[in-house]
């Protein structure tokens, strides 16, 4: 099996079969050995270390007073025998004070800013907690009837409270395709105007209802760059909680060469040869996508095929 992508394969046992066991769940919530992954307004709690930010999980005693307020909690799973919960602190104005943490050495940070610095387990755990709390924050009301919803099954479903509706809502993750398009020893990379200066990456876009993944790949490449593709082959996938995607990675072969960019989507796109990419260092004019991204992985795996 290929090396999993970043933010995946954190090693947790998600124990889906125990989410409906309210006695087991109550015992884990009360268990002094359980650990909590705080999330505050889409940010994760870290402490400063010599090696950069590291996740800070809090124990049952630290969480005690916060749990009394009935915050959203989600059972993430078991790590060995230890239950790990995500804990939403978004209603607090000063969460570090509430946790009695020194603001000089602790902070809530956007995972985008420090994810690449984390080990695999830590990155995966924080991404999972962040993604679940994002879903809860966006589904407080029923999309069918507009009534409030309440969480159930250890935070993995929300039920509509309207007795005439009772719709059950499940966590969402939005599929997006991301593809490295090649033509012989050249590949197609583009950049959006909002990206960091000089960064070029693979093309990507959301899957639309009623199309296959292969069709989504072909449509996005044609819409954004005017290139027709075939031989769309699956590579690997990556949870991407920015805010709620699963990236589905593909390689595809170009049938046409002439680039016509959609200026609403891309600022620039070009063909890059394998030799040029292998010899070019990241700089102001060109740099590769971030190391934790599946885009980087798709490019690097293609470069190795040469
Ligand atoms: Zn409803």
PDB file of N, CA and C in Angstrom, residues 188-223:
ATOM      1  N   UNK A 188       1.144  20.012 -16.375  1.00  0.00           N
ATOM      2  CA  UNK A 188       0.407  21.271 -16.355  1.00  0.00           C
ATOM      3  C   UNK A 188       0.241  21.738 -14.910  1.00  0.00           C
ATOM      4  N   UNK A 189       0.751  22.925 -14.631  1.00  0.00           N
ATOM      5  CA  UNK A 189       0.570  23.522 -13.303  1.00  0.00           C
ATOM      6  C   UNK A 189       0.041  24.943 -13.481  1.00  0.00           C
ATOM      7  N   UNK A 190      -0.794  25.355 -12.543  1.00  0.00           N
ATOM      8  CA  UNK A 190      -1.348  26.707 -12.617  1.00  0.00           C
ATOM      9  C   UNK A 190      -1.345  27.365 -11.256  1.00  0.00           C
ATOM     10  N   UNK A 191      -1.727  28.649 -11.247  1.00  0.00           N
ATOM     11  CA  UNK A 191      -1.822  29.323  -9.955  1.00  0.00           C
ATOM     12  C   UNK A 191      -3.041  30.237  -9.929  1.00  0.00           C
ATOM     13  N   UNK A 192      -3.619  30.348  -8.725  1.00  0.00           N
ATOM     14  CA  UNK A 192      -4.701  31.300  -8.491  1.00  0.00           C
ATOM     15  C   UNK A 192      -4.092  32.578  -7.925  1.00  0.00           C
ATOM     16  N   UNK A 193      -4.744  33.683  -8.221  1.00  0.00           N
ATOM     17  CA  UNK A 193      -4.203  34.980  -7.814  1.00  0.00           C
ATOM     18  C   UNK A 193      -4.070  35.099  -6.295  1.00  0.00           C
ATOM     19  N   UNK A 194      -4.922  34.377  -5.544  1.00  0.00           N
ATOM     20  CA  UNK A 194      -4.912  34.522  -4.080  1.00  0.00           C
ATOM     21  C   UNK A 194      -3.832  33.670  -3.415  1.00  0.00           C
ATOM     22  N   UNK A 195      -3.145  32.839  -4.186  1.00  0.00           N
ATOM     23  CA  UNK A 195      -2.138  31.967  -3.577  1.00  0.00           C
ATOM     24  C   UNK A 195      -0.879  32.751  -3.223  1.00  0.00           C
ATOM     25  N   UNK A 196      -0.024  32.152  -2.365  1.00  0.00           N
ATOM     26  CA  UNK A 196       1.256  32.799  -2.051  1.00  0.00           C
ATOM     27  C   UNK A 196       2.040  33.078  -3.333  1.00  0.00           C
ATOM     28  N   UNK A 197       2.779  34.164  -3.334  1.00  0.00           N
ATOM     29  CA  UNK A 197       3.500  34.596  -4.536  1.00  0.00           C
ATOM     30  C   UNK A 197       4.341  33.460  -5.097  1.00  0.00           C
ATOM     31  N   UNK A 198       4.218  33.216  -6.383  1.00  0.00           N
ATOM     32  CA  UNK A 198       5.068  32.244  -7.059  1.00  0.00           C
ATOM     33  C   UNK A 198       4.621  30.799  -6.947  1.00  0.00           C
ATOM     34  N   UNK A 199       3.592  30.508  -6.152  1.00  0.00           N
ATOM     35  CA  UNK A 199       3.207  29.107  -5.968  1.00  0.00           C
ATOM     36  C   UNK A 199       2.369  28.609  -7.150  1.00  0.00           C
ATOM     37  N   UNK A 200       2.817  27.510  -7.728  1.00  0.00           N
ATOM     38  CA  UNK A 200       2.080  26.831  -8.798  1.00  0.00           C
ATOM     39  C   UNK A 200       1.709  25.436  -8.305  1.00  0.00           C
ATOM     40  N   UNK A 201       0.531  24.955  -8.757  1.00  0.00           N
ATOM     41  CA  UNK A 201       0.075  23.668  -8.247  1.00  0.00           C
ATOM     42  C   UNK A 201      -0.768  22.967  -9.302  1.00  0.00           C
ATOM     43  N   UNK A 202      -1.236  21.780  -8.928  1.00  0.00           N
ATOM     44  CA  UNK A 202      -2.140  21.028  -9.783  1.00  0.00           C
ATOM     45  C   UNK A 202      -3.497  21.725  -9.808  1.00  0.00           C
ATOM     46  N   UNK A 203      -4.291  21.442 -10.838  1.00  0.00           N
ATOM     47  CA  UNK A 203      -5.643  21.999 -10.903  1.00  0.00           C
ATOM     48  C   UNK A 203      -6.550  21.164 -10.007  1.00  0.00           C
ATOM     49  N   UNK A 204      -7.655  21.768  -9.583  1.00  0.00           N
ATOM     50  CA  UNK A 204      -8.576  21.081  -8.668  1.00  0.00           C
ATOM     51  C   UNK A 204      -9.943  21.734  -8.743  1.00  0.00           C
ATOM     52  N   UNK A 205     -10.953  21.002  -8.285  1.00  0.00           N
ATOM     53  CA  UNK A 205     -12.289  21.586  -8.241  1.00  0.00           C
ATOM     54  C   UNK A 205     -13.275  20.619  -7.609  1.00  0.00           C
ATOM     55  N   UNK A 206     -14.423  21.132  -7.231  1.00  0.00           N
ATOM     56  CA  UNK A 206     -15.427  20.310  -6.566  1.00  0.00           C
ATOM     57  C   UNK A 206     -16.173  19.426  -7.567  1.00  0.00           C
ATOM     58  N   UNK A 207     -16.486  18.217  -7.099  1.00  0.00           N
ATOM     59  CA  UNK A 207     -17.311  17.307  -7.873  1.00  0.00           C
ATOM     60  C   UNK A 207     -18.754  17.826  -7.833  1.00  0.00           C
ATOM     61  N   UNK A 208     -19.408  17.799  -8.988  1.00  0.00           N
ATOM     62  CA  UNK A 208     -20.799  18.244  -9.037  1.00  0.00           C
ATOM     63  C   UNK A 208     -21.732  17.040  -8.988  1.00  0.00           C
ATOM     64  N   UNK A 209     -22.948  17.237  -8.475  1.00  0.00           N
ATOM     65  CA  UNK A 209     -23.926  16.140  -8.483  1.00  0.00           C
ATOM     66  C   UNK A 209     -24.151  15.642  -9.912  1.00  0.00           C
ATOM     67  N   UNK A 210     -24.264  14.337 -10.063  1.00  0.00           N
ATOM     68  CA  UNK A 210     -24.591  13.776 -11.363  1.00  0.00           C
ATOM     69  C   UNK A 210     -23.408  13.526 -12.269  1.00  0.00           C
ATOM     70  N   UNK A 211     -22.178  13.672 -11.783  1.00  0.00           N
ATOM     71  CA  UNK A 211     -21.012  13.354 -12.616  1.00  0.00           C
ATOM     72  C   UNK A 211     -20.102  12.405 -11.864  1.00  0.00           C
ATOM     73  N   UNK A 212     -19.373  11.609 -12.643  1.00  0.00           N
ATOM     74  CA  UNK A 212     -18.382  10.712 -12.045  1.00  0.00           C
ATOM     75  C   UNK A 212     -17.125  11.512 -11.714  1.00  0.00           C
ATOM     76  N   UNK A 213     -16.246  10.906 -10.932  1.00  0.00           N
ATOM     77  CA  UNK A 213     -14.986  11.577 -10.615  1.00  0.00           C
ATOM     78  C   UNK A 213     -14.166  11.831 -11.884  1.00  0.00           C
ATOM     79  N   UNK A 214     -14.171  10.840 -12.792  1.00  0.00           N
ATOM     80  CA  UNK A 214     -13.418  11.007 -14.038  1.00  0.00           C
ATOM     81  C   UNK A 214     -13.965  12.180 -14.859  1.00  0.00           C
ATOM     82  N   UNK A 215     -15.291  12.304 -14.866  1.00  0.00           N
ATOM     83  CA  UNK A 215     -15.898  13.425 -15.588  1.00  0.00           C
ATOM     84  C   UNK A 215     -15.558  14.748 -14.923  1.00  0.00           C
ATOM     85  N   UNK A 216     -15.532  14.750 -13.596  1.00  0.00           N
ATOM     86  CA  UNK A 216     -15.196  15.987 -12.873  1.00  0.00           C
ATOM     87  C   UNK A 216     -13.767  16.421 -13.194  1.00  0.00           C
ATOM     88  N   UNK A 217     -12.847  15.445 -13.259  1.00  0.00           N
ATOM     89  CA  UNK A 217     -11.455  15.759 -13.613  1.00  0.00           C
ATOM     90  C   UNK A 217     -11.411  16.414 -14.995  1.00  0.00           C
ATOM     91  N   UNK A 218     -12.055  15.774 -15.970  1.00  0.00           N
ATOM     92  CA  UNK A 218     -12.009  16.286 -17.344  1.00  0.00           C
ATOM     93  C   UNK A 218     -12.670  17.665 -17.432  1.00  0.00           C
ATOM     94  N   UNK A 219     -13.790  17.840 -16.753  1.00  0.00           N
ATOM     95  CA  UNK A 219     -14.499  19.118 -16.813  1.00  0.00           C
ATOM     96  C   UNK A 219     -13.669  20.235 -16.202  1.00  0.00           C
ATOM     97  N   UNK A 220     -13.101  19.988 -15.030  1.00  0.00           N
ATOM     98  CA  UNK A 220     -12.344  21.051 -14.351  1.00  0.00           C
ATOM     99  C   UNK A 220     -11.116  21.475 -15.159  1.00  0.00           C
ATOM    100  N   UNK A 221     -10.408  20.477 -15.719  1.00  0.00           N
ATOM    101  CA  UNK A 221      -9.204  20.818 -16.482  1.00  0.00           C
ATOM    102  C   UNK A 221      -9.585  21.622 -17.725  1.00  0.00           C
ATOM    103  N   UNK A 222     -10.691  21.234 -18.358  1.00  0.00           N
ATOM    104  CA  UNK A 222     -11.101  21.964 -19.562  1.00  0.00           C
ATOM    105  C   UNK A 222     -11.599  23.362 -19.193  1.00  0.00           C
ATOM    106  N   UNK A 223     -12.388  23.461 -18.119  1.00  0.00           N
ATOM    107  CA  UNK A 223     -12.915  24.781 -17.726  1.00  0.00           C
ATOM    108  C   UNK A 223     -11.789  25.744 -17.344  1.00  0.00           C
TER     109      UNK A 223
END
